[in-house]
Coordinates of C-alpha atoms and ligand atoms in Angstrom, one line a residue:
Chain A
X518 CA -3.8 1.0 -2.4
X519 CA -5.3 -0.7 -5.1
X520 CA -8.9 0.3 -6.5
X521 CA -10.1 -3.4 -7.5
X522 CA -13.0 -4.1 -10.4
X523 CA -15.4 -6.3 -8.3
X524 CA -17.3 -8.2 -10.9
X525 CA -20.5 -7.7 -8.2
X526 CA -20.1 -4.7 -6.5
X527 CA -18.0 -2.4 -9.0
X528 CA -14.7 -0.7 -8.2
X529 CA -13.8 -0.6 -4.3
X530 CA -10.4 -0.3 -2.3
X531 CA -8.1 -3.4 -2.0
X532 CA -9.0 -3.7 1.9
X533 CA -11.8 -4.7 1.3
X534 CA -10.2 -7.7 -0.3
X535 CA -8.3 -10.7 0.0
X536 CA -5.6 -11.5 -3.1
X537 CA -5.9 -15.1 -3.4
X538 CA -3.1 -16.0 -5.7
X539 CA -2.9 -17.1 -9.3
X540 CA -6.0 -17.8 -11.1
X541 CA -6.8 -21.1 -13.5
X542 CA -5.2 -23.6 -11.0
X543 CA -7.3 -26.5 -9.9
X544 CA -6.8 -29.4 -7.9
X545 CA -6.2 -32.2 -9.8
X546 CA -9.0 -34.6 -10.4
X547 CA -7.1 -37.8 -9.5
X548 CA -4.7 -36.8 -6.9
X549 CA -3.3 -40.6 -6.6
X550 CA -2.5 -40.6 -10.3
X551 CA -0.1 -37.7 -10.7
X552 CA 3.8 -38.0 -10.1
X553 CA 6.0 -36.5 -7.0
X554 CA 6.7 -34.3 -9.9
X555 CA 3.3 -33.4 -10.8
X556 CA 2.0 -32.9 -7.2
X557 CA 4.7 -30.7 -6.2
X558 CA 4.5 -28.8 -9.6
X559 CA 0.5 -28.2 -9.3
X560 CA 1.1 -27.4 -5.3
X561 CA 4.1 -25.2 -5.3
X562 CA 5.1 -23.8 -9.4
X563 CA 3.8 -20.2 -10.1
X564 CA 3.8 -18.7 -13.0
X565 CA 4.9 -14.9 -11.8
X566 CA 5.0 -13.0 -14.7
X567 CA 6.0 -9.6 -15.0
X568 CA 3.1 -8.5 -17.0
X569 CA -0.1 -9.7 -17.2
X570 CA -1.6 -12.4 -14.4
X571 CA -4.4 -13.7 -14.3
X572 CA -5.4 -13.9 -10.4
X573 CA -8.0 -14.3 -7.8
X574 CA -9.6 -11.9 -5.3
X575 CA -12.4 -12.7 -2.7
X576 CA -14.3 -9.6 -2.0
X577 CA -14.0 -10.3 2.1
X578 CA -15.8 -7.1 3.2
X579 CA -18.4 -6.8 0.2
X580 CA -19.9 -9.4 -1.2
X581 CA -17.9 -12.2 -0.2
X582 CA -17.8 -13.7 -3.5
X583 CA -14.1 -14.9 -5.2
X584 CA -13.5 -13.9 -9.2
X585 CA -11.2 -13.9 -11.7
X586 CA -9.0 -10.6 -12.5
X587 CA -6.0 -10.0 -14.6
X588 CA -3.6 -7.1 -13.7
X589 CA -0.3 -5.9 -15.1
X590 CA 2.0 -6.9 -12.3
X591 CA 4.6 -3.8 -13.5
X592 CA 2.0 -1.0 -13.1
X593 CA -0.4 -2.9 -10.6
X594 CA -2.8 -1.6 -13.1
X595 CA -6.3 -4.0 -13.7
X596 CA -7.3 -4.4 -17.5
X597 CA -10.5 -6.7 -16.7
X598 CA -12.8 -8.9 -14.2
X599 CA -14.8 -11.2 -14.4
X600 CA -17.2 -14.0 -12.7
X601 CA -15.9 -17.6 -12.0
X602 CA -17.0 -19.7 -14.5
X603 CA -17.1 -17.2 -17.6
X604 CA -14.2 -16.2 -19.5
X605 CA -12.0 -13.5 -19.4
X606 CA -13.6 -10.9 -22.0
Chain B
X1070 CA 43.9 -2.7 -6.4
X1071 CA 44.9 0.2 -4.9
X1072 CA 44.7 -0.9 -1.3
X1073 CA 43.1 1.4 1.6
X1074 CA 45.0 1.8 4.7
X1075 CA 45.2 5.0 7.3
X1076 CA 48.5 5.5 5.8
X1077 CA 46.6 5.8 2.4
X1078 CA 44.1 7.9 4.2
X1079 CA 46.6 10.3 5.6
X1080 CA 48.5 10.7 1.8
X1081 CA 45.3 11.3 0.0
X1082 CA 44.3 14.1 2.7
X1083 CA 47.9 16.0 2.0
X1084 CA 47.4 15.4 -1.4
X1085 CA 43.9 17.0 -2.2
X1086 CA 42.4 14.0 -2.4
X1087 CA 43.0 13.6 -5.9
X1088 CA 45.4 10.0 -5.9
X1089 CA 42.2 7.9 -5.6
X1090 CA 41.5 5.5 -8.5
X1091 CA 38.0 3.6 -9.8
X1092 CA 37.5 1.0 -7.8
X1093 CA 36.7 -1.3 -10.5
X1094 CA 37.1 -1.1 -14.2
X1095 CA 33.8 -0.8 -16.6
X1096 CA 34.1 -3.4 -19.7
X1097 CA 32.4 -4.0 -22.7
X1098 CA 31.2 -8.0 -22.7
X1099 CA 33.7 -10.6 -23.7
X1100 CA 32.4 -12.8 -26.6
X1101 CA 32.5 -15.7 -24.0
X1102 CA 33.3 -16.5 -20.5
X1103 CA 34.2 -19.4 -17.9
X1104 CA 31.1 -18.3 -16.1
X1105 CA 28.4 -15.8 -15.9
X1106 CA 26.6 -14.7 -12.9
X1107 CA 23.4 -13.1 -13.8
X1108 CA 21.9 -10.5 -11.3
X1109 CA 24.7 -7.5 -10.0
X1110 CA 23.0 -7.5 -6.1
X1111 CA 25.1 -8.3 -3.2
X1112 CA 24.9 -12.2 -3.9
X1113 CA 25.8 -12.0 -7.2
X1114 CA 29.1 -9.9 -7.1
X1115 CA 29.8 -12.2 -3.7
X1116 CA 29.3 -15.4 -5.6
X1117 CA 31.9 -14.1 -8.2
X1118 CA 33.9 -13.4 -6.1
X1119 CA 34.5 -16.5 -4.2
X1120 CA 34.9 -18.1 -7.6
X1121 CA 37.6 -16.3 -8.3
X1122 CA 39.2 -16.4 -4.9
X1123 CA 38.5 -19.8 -3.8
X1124 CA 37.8 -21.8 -6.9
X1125 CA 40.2 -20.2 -9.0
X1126 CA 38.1 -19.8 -11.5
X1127 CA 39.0 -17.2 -14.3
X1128 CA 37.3 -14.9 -17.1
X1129 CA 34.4 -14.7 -15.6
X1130 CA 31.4 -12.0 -15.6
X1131 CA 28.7 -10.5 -13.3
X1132 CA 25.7 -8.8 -16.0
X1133 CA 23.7 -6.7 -14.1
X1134 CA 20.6 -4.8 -16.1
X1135 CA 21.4 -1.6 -13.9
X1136 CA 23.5 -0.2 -11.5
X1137 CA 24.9 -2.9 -8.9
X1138 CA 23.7 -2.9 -5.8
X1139 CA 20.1 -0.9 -7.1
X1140 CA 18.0 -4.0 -6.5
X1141 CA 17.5 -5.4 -3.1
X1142 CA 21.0 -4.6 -1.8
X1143 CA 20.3 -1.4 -1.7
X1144 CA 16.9 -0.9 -0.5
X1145 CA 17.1 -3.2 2.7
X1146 CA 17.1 -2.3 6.0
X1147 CA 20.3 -4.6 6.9
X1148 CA 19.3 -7.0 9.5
X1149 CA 21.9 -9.4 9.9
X1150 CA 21.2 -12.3 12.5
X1151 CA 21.0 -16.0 12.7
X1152 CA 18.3 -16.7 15.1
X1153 CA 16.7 -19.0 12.7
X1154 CA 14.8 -22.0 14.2
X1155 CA 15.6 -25.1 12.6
X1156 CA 19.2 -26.8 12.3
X1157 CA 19.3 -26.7 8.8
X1158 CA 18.5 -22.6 8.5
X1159 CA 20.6 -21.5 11.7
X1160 CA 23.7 -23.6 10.4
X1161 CA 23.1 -21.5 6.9
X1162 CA 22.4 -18.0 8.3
X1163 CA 25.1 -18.1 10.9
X1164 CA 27.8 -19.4 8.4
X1165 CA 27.6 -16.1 7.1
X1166 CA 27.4 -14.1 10.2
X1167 CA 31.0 -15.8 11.1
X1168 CA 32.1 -14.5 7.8
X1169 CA 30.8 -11.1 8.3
X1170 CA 32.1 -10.5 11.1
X1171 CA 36.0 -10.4 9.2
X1172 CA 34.1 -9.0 6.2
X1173 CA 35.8 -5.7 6.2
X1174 CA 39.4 -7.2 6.4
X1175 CA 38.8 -9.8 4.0
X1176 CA 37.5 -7.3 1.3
X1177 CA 39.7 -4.4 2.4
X1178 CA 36.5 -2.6 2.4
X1179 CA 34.5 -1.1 5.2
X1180 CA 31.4 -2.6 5.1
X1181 CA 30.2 -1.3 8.3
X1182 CA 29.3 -4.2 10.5
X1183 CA 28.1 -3.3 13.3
X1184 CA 27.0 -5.9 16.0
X1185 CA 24.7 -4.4 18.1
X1186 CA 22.2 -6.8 19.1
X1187 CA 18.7 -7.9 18.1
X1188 CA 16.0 -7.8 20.6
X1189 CA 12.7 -10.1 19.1
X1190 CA 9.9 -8.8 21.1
X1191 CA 7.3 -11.0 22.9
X1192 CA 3.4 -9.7 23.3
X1193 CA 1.8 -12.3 24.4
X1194 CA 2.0 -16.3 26.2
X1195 CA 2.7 -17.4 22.2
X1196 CA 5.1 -15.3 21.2
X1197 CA 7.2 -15.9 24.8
X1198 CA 6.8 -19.8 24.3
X1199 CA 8.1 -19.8 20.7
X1200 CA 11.0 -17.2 21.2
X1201 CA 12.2 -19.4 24.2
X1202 CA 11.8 -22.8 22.0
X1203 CA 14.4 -20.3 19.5
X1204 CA 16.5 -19.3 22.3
X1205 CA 16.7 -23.2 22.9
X1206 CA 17.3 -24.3 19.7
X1207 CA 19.8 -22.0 18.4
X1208 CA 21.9 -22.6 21.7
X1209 CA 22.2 -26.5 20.9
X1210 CA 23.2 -25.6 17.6
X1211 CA 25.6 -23.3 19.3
X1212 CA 23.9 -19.6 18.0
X1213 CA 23.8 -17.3 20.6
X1214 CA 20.4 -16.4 21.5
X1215 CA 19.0 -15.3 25.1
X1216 CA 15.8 -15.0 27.0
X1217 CA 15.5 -11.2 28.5
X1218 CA 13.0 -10.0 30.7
X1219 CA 10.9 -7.3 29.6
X1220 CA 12.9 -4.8 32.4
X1221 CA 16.1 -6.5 30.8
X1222 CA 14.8 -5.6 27.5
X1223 CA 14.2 -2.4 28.8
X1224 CA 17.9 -2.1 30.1
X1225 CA 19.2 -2.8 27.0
X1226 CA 17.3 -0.3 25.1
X1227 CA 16.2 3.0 27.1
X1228 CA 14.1 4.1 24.4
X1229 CA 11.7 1.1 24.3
X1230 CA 8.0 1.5 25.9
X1231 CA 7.0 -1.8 28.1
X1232 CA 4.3 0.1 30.3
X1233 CA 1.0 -2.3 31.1
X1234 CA -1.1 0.2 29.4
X1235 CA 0.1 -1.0 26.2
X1236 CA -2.2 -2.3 23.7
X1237 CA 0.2 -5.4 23.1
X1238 CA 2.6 -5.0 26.3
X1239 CA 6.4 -6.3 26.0
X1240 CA 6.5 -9.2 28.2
X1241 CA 9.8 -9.9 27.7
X1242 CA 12.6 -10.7 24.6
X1243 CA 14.9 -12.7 22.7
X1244 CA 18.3 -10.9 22.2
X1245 CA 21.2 -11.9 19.9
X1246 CA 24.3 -10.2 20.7
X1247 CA 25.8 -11.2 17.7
X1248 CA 23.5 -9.9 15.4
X1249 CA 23.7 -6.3 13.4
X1250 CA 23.5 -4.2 10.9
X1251 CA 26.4 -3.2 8.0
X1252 CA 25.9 -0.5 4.9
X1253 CA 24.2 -1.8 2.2
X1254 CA 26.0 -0.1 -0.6
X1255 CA 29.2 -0.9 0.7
X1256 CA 28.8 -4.4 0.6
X1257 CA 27.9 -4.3 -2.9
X1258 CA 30.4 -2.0 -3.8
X1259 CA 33.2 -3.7 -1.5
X1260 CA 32.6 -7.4 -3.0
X1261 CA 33.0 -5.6 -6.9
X1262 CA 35.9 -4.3 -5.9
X1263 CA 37.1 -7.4 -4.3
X1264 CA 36.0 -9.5 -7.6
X1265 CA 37.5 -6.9 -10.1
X1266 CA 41.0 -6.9 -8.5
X1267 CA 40.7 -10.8 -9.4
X1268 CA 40.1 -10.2 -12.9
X1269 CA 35.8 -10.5 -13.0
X1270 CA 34.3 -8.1 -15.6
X1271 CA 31.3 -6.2 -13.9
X1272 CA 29.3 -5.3 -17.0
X1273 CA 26.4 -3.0 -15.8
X1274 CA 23.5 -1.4 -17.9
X1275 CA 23.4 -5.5 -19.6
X1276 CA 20.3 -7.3 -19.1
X1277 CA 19.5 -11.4 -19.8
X1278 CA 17.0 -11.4 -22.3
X1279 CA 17.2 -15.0 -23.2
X1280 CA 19.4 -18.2 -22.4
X1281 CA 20.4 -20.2 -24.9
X1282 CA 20.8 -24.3 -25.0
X1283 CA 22.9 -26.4 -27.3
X1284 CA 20.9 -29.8 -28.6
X1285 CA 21.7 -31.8 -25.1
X1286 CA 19.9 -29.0 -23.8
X1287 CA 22.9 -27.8 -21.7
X1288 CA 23.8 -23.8 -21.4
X1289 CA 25.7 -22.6 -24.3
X1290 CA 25.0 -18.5 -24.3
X1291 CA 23.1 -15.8 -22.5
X1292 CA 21.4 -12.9 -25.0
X1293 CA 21.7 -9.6 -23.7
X1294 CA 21.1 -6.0 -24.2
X1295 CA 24.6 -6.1 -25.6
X1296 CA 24.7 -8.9 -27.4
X1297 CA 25.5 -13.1 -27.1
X1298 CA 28.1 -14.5 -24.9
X1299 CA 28.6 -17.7 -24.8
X1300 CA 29.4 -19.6 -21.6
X1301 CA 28.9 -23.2 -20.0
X1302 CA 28.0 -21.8 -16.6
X1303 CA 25.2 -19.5 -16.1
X1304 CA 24.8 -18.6 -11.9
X1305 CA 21.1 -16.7 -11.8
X1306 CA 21.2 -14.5 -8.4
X1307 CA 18.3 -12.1 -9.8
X1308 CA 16.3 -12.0 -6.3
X1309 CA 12.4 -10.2 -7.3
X1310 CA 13.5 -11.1 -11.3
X1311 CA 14.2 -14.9 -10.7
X1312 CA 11.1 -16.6 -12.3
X1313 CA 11.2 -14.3 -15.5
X1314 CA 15.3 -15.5 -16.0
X1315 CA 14.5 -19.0 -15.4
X1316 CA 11.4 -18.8 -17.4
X1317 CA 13.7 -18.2 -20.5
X1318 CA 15.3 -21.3 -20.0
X1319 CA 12.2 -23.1 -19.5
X1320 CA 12.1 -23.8 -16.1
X1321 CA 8.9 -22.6 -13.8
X1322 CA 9.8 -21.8 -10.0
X1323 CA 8.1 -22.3 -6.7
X1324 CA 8.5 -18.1 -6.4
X1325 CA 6.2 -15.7 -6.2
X1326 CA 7.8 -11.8 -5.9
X1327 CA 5.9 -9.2 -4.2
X1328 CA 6.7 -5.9 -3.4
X1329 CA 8.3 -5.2 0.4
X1330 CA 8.6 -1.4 1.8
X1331 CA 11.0 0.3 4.1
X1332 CA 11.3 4.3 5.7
X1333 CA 13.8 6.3 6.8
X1334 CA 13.3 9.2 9.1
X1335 CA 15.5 12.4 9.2
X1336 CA 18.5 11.7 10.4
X1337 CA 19.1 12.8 14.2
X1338 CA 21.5 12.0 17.4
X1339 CA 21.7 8.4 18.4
X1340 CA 18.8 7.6 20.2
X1341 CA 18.5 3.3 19.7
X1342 CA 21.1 1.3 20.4
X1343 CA 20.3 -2.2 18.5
X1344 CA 17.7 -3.6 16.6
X1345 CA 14.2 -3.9 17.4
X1346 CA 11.8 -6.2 15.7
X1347 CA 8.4 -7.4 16.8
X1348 CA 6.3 -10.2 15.1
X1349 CA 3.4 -9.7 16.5
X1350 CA 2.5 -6.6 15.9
X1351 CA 4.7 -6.2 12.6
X1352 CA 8.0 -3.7 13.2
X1353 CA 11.6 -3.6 12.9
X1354 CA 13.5 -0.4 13.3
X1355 CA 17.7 0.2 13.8
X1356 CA 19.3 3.2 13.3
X1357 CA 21.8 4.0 10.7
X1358 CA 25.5 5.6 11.5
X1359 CA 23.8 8.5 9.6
X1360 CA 21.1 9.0 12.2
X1361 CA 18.4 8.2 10.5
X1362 CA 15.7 5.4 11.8
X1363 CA 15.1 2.7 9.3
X1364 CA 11.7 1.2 9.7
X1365 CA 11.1 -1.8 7.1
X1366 CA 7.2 -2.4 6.9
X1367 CA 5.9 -5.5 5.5
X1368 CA 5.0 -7.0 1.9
X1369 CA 1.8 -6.6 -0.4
X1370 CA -0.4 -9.0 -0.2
X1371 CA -0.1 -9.4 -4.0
X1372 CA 2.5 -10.1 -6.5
X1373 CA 3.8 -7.4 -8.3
X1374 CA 7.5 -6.4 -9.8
X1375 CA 6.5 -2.2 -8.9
X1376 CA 9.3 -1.6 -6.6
X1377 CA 6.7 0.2 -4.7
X1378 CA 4.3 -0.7 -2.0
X1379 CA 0.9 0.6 -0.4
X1380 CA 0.5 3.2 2.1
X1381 CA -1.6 1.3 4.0
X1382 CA 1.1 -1.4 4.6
X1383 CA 3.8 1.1 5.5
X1384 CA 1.0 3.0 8.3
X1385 CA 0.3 -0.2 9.7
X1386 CA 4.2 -0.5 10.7
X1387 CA 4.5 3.2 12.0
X1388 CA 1.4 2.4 14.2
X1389 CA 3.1 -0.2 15.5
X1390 CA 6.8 1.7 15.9
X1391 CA 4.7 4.6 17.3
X1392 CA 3.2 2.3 20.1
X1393 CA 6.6 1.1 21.1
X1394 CA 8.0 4.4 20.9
X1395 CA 6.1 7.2 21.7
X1396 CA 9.1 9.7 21.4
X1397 CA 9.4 8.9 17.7
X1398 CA 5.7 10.0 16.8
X1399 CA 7.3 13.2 15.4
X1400 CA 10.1 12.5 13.2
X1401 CA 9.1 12.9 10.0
X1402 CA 10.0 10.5 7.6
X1403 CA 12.3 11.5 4.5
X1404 CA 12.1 8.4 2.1
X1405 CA 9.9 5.4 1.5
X1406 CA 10.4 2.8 -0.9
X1407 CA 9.9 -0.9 -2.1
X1408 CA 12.3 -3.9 -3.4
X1409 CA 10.4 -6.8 -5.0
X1410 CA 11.2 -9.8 -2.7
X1411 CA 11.3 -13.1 -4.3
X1412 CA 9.3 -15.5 -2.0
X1413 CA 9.3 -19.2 -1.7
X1414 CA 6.6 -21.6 -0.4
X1415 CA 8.3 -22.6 2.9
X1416 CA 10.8 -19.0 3.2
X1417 CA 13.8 -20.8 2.8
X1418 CA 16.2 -20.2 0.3
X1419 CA 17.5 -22.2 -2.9
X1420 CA 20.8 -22.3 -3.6
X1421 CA 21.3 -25.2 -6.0
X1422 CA 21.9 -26.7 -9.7
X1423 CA 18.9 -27.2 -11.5
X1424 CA 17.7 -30.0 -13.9
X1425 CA 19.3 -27.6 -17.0
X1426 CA 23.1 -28.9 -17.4
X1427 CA 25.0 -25.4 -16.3
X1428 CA 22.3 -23.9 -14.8
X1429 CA 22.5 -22.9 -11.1
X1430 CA 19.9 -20.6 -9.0
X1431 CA 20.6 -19.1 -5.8
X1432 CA 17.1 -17.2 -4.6
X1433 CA 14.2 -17.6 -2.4
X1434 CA 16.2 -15.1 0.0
X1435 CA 12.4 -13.2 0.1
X1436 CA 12.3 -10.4 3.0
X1437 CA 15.4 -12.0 4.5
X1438 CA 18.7 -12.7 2.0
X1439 CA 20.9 -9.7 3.2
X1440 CA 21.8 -11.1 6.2
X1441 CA 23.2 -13.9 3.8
X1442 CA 25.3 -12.1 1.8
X1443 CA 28.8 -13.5 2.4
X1444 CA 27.6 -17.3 3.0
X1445 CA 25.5 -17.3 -0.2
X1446 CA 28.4 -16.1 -2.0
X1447 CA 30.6 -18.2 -0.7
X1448 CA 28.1 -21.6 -1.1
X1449 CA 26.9 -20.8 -4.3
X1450 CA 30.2 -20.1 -5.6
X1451 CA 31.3 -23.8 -4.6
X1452 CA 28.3 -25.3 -5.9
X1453 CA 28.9 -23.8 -9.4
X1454 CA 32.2 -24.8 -9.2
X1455 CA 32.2 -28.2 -8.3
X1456 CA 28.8 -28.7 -9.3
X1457 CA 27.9 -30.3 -5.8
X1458 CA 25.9 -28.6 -3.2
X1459 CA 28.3 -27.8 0.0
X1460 CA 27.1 -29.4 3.0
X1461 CA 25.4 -26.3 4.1
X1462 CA 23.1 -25.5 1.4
X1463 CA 22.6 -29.1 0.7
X1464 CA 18.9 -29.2 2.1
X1465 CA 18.2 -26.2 0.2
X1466 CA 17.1 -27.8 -3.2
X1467 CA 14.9 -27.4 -5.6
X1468 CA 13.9 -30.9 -5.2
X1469 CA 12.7 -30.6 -1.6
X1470 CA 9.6 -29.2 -2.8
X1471 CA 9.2 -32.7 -4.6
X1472 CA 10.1 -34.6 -1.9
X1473 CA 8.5 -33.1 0.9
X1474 CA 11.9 -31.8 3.0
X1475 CA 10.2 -28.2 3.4
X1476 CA 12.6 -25.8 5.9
X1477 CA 9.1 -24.4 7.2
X1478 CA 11.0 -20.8 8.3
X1479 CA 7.2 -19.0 7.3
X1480 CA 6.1 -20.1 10.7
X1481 CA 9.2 -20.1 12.4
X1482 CA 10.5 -16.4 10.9
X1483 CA 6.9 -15.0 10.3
X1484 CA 8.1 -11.7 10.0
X1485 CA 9.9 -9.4 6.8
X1486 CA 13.1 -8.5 7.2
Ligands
LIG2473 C1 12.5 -3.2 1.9 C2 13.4 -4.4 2.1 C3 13.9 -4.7 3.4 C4 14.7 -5.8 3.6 N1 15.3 -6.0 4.8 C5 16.2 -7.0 5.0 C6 16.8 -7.1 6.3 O1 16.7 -6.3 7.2 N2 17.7 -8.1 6.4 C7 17.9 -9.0 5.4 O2 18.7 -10.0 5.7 N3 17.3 -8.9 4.2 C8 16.4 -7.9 4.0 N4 15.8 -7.8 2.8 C9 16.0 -8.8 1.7 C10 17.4 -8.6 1.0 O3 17.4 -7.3 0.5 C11 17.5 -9.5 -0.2 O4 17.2 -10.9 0.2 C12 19.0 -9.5 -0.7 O5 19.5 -8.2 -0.7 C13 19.0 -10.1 -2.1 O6 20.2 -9.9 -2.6 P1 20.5 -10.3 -4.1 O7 21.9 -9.9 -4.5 O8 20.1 -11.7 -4.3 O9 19.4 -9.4 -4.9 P2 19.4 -8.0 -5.6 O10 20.2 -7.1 -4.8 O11 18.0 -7.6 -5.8 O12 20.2 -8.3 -6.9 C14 19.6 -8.9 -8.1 C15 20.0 -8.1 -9.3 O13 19.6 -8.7 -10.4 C16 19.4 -7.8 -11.4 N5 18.6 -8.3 -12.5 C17 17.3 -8.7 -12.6 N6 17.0 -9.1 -13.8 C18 18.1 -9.1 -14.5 C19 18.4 -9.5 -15.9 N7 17.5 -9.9 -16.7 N8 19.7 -9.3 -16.3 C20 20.7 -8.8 -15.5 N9 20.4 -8.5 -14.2 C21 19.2 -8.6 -13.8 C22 18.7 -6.7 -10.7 O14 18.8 -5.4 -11.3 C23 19.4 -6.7 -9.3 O15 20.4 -5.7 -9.2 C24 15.0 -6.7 2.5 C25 14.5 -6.5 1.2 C26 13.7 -5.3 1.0 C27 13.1 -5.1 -0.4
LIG2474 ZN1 -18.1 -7.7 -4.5

């Protein structure tokens, strides 16, 4: 079980948590101007790196609140967290 | 190939056992092949060798970054069935069940198969409405499936529990006769010798590092760990590892790869008959020839290539194995580990060319490619060859993702296996 660096609450155990995929991927702003390509690319594509992602968590059981983490997907190991909104330190 | 027989048994006993050869050489690389398969599982040393048996295709190489058969294809728990729900999916899985079921002749190679029935438990008015809409469907499309009682189920395997005082009581089961389970390392190690005695080179301990395009952007060489070969063809069958290989020829994937567990106990007498797999409440158990029970728990709820999954995810199946059967609660369990499962948005495969001239990719299998084996050898090895989809892996494109043709088997399957 993972011990996950809530940016709020400090380090807790993964089930209190819900992974919610990759991180920096936002729903395009004109939805009616991308391509089939585009769509399908910005639904579906993931980078899955083996190494360092940047993904989401929502604290479920804590204090609700999603953020930002990146965590080395060969050692499940967490470098950093850090608030929606600010960048990665 | 030195051929096995019970005639060859019997010499080989008089004779100390000592007349046995490799079963398949160990080269150093060529400087360039026909075709390279990239990824030494189960599909990958299939796939060669259907090109080389059906396609005719010589000088042709299988690069594998470790042992064959250490990836997935040798840490699943070998459910083979083709109870799938939709048309496209049944006509796939049980394309390969037909061809298991002569595997052993056709590779000269005992791969085990043993066809003793799935049961897919129901625990509630859901689950008995979906498994009958299955047991439906796959009999149109002319996949044996059938609709047991839970006393039938109960018939069929002693062991299980089906009291009322269950927390989630069996109310009843789908059973597929045809379905089974086969040695893992056996098909691995059957298909290499199969595609060795046909001239393939099996190069192990050689890892893709990059792929290399000419200026039309077409394939024109793999790196490796030992060196540049050139081909034309490149086949990537690299399961957990998929996005990384593509990823070097540019291409990003609709795959994420998490880690997915199984157990085995210590081996004892035979004590379950078939297969046993519940949905609902997350379990699937056989037992092996060996004796031991072989529990597969479910995936991480993250992405991660560790080839090792949480505790937490593992007790959650043994709670659930426990509650169907009481009498296991004290077999201890010898081993535990993960495989990193390559996942696709709708848990269907792809088996398909891609936009890169010479670039094919059959993955996507997730929790679920063993069963596969044979028929994604065998279709992936006629789509490289011809460069055409065969009918039966047709729907399974990249493209659908584009185009909205999803094969939705995440609600349909719902379970890891
Ligand atoms: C715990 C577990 C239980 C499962 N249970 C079942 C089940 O009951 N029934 C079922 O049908 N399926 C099951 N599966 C899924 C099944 O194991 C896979 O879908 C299937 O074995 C995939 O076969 P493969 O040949 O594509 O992949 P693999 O056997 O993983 O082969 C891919 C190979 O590619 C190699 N590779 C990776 N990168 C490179 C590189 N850069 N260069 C060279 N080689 C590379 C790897 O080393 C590996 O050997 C299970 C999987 C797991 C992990
Ligand atoms: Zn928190």
């Amino acid at each position: 079980m993972l011990l996950i660096p809530c940016p709020y609450c400090g380090p807790r155990p993964e089930l209190e948590f819900t992974y919610a995929g990759e991180a920096n991927i936002s729903r395009p702003a004109e939805p009616e101007s991308l391509s089939d390509e585009q769509w399908a690319a910005y639904l579906y594509q993931r980078t899955n790196p083996r190494g360092m992602h940047a993904e989401r968590w929502r604290h479920v059981h804590g204090c609700g609140r999603y953020f930002n983490a990146s965590r080395d997907t060969l050692s499940d190991q967490f470098q950093f967290s850090w608030k929606p909104g600010e960048s990665p330190p | 190939m030195q051929r096995f027989s019970a005639l060859a048994l019997a010499r080989n006993a008089l004779s100390g056992q000592t007349g046995w050869q490799r079963q398949w050489r160990s080269p150093d690389p060529a400087k360039r092949y026909n075709a390279i398969i990239i990824g030494g599982g189960g599909h990958g040393l299939a796939t060669a060798f259907h090109l080389a048996r059906d396609h005719g295709m010589r000088n042709i190489a299988v690069l594998e970054k470790s042992w064959i058969g250490g990836g997935n294809t040798g840490r699943n728990t070998t459910i083979i069935r083709s109870n799938y729900l939709f048309n496209a999916s049944s006509s796939l899985y049980d394309h390969a069940v037909k061809l298991w079921e002569n595997l052993s002749q056709t590779l000269n190679y005992n791969v085990m198969f043993s066809q003793r029935g799935v049961l897919m438990l129901a625990h509630n008015v859901h689950d008995e409405q979906v498994f009958k809409r299955h047991v439906h469907a796959n009999r149109l499309n002319g996949v044996d499936n059938e609709w047991l009682t839970a006393a039938q189920a109960k018939a069929f395997c002693p062991p299980l529990r089906i009291d009322a005082g269950m927390r989630y009581p069996v109310l009843g089961a789908a059973l597929q006769r045809r379905a089974g389970v086969a040695r893992h390392d056996a098909v691995a190690w059957g298909y290499a010798r199969a595609a060795d005695a046909l001239g393939v080179d099996i190069v192990e301990n050689c890892a893709a590092t990059s792929i290399v395009r000419d200026r039309q952007g077409a394939v024109e060489a793999v790196e490796t760990t030992r060196g540049r070969i050139a081909t034309a063809k490149i086949g990537v069958v690299a399961a957990g590892n998929t996005s990384v290989i593509m990823g070097m020829a540019g291409l990003r994937m609709p795959l994420e790869s998490f880690p997915l567990q199984a157990l085995v106990s210590e081996p004892v007498k035979p004590v379950l008959p078939c297969i046993v797999m519940s949905n609902t409440i997350h379990a699937y158990i056989s037992q092996s020839d060996k004796g031991e029970l072989v529990i597969g728990a479910g995936t991480d709820a993250y992405i991660s290539y560790s080839q090792r999954g949480a505790l937490h995810v593992s007790t959650h199946t043994l709670e659930a194995i426990c509650e169907l059967f009481p009498q296991f609660r004290r077999m201890r369990m010898l081993r535990n580990w993960g495989g990193i499962v390559d996942v696709t948005p709708d848990r269907s495969p792809i088996i398909a060319k891609t936009s890169v001239p010479g670039l094919y990719v059959n993955c996507g299998w997730g929790t679920g490619g063993f069963k596969a084996t044979p028929g994604s050898g065998h279709l992936f090895a006629w789509t490289m060859a011809k460069d055409e989809p065969h009918p039966i892996n047709a729907p399974f494109t990249l493209e659908r993702f584009r185009d909205g043709f999803l094969i939705d088997e995440a609600a349909a399957a719902a379970v890891s296996h």
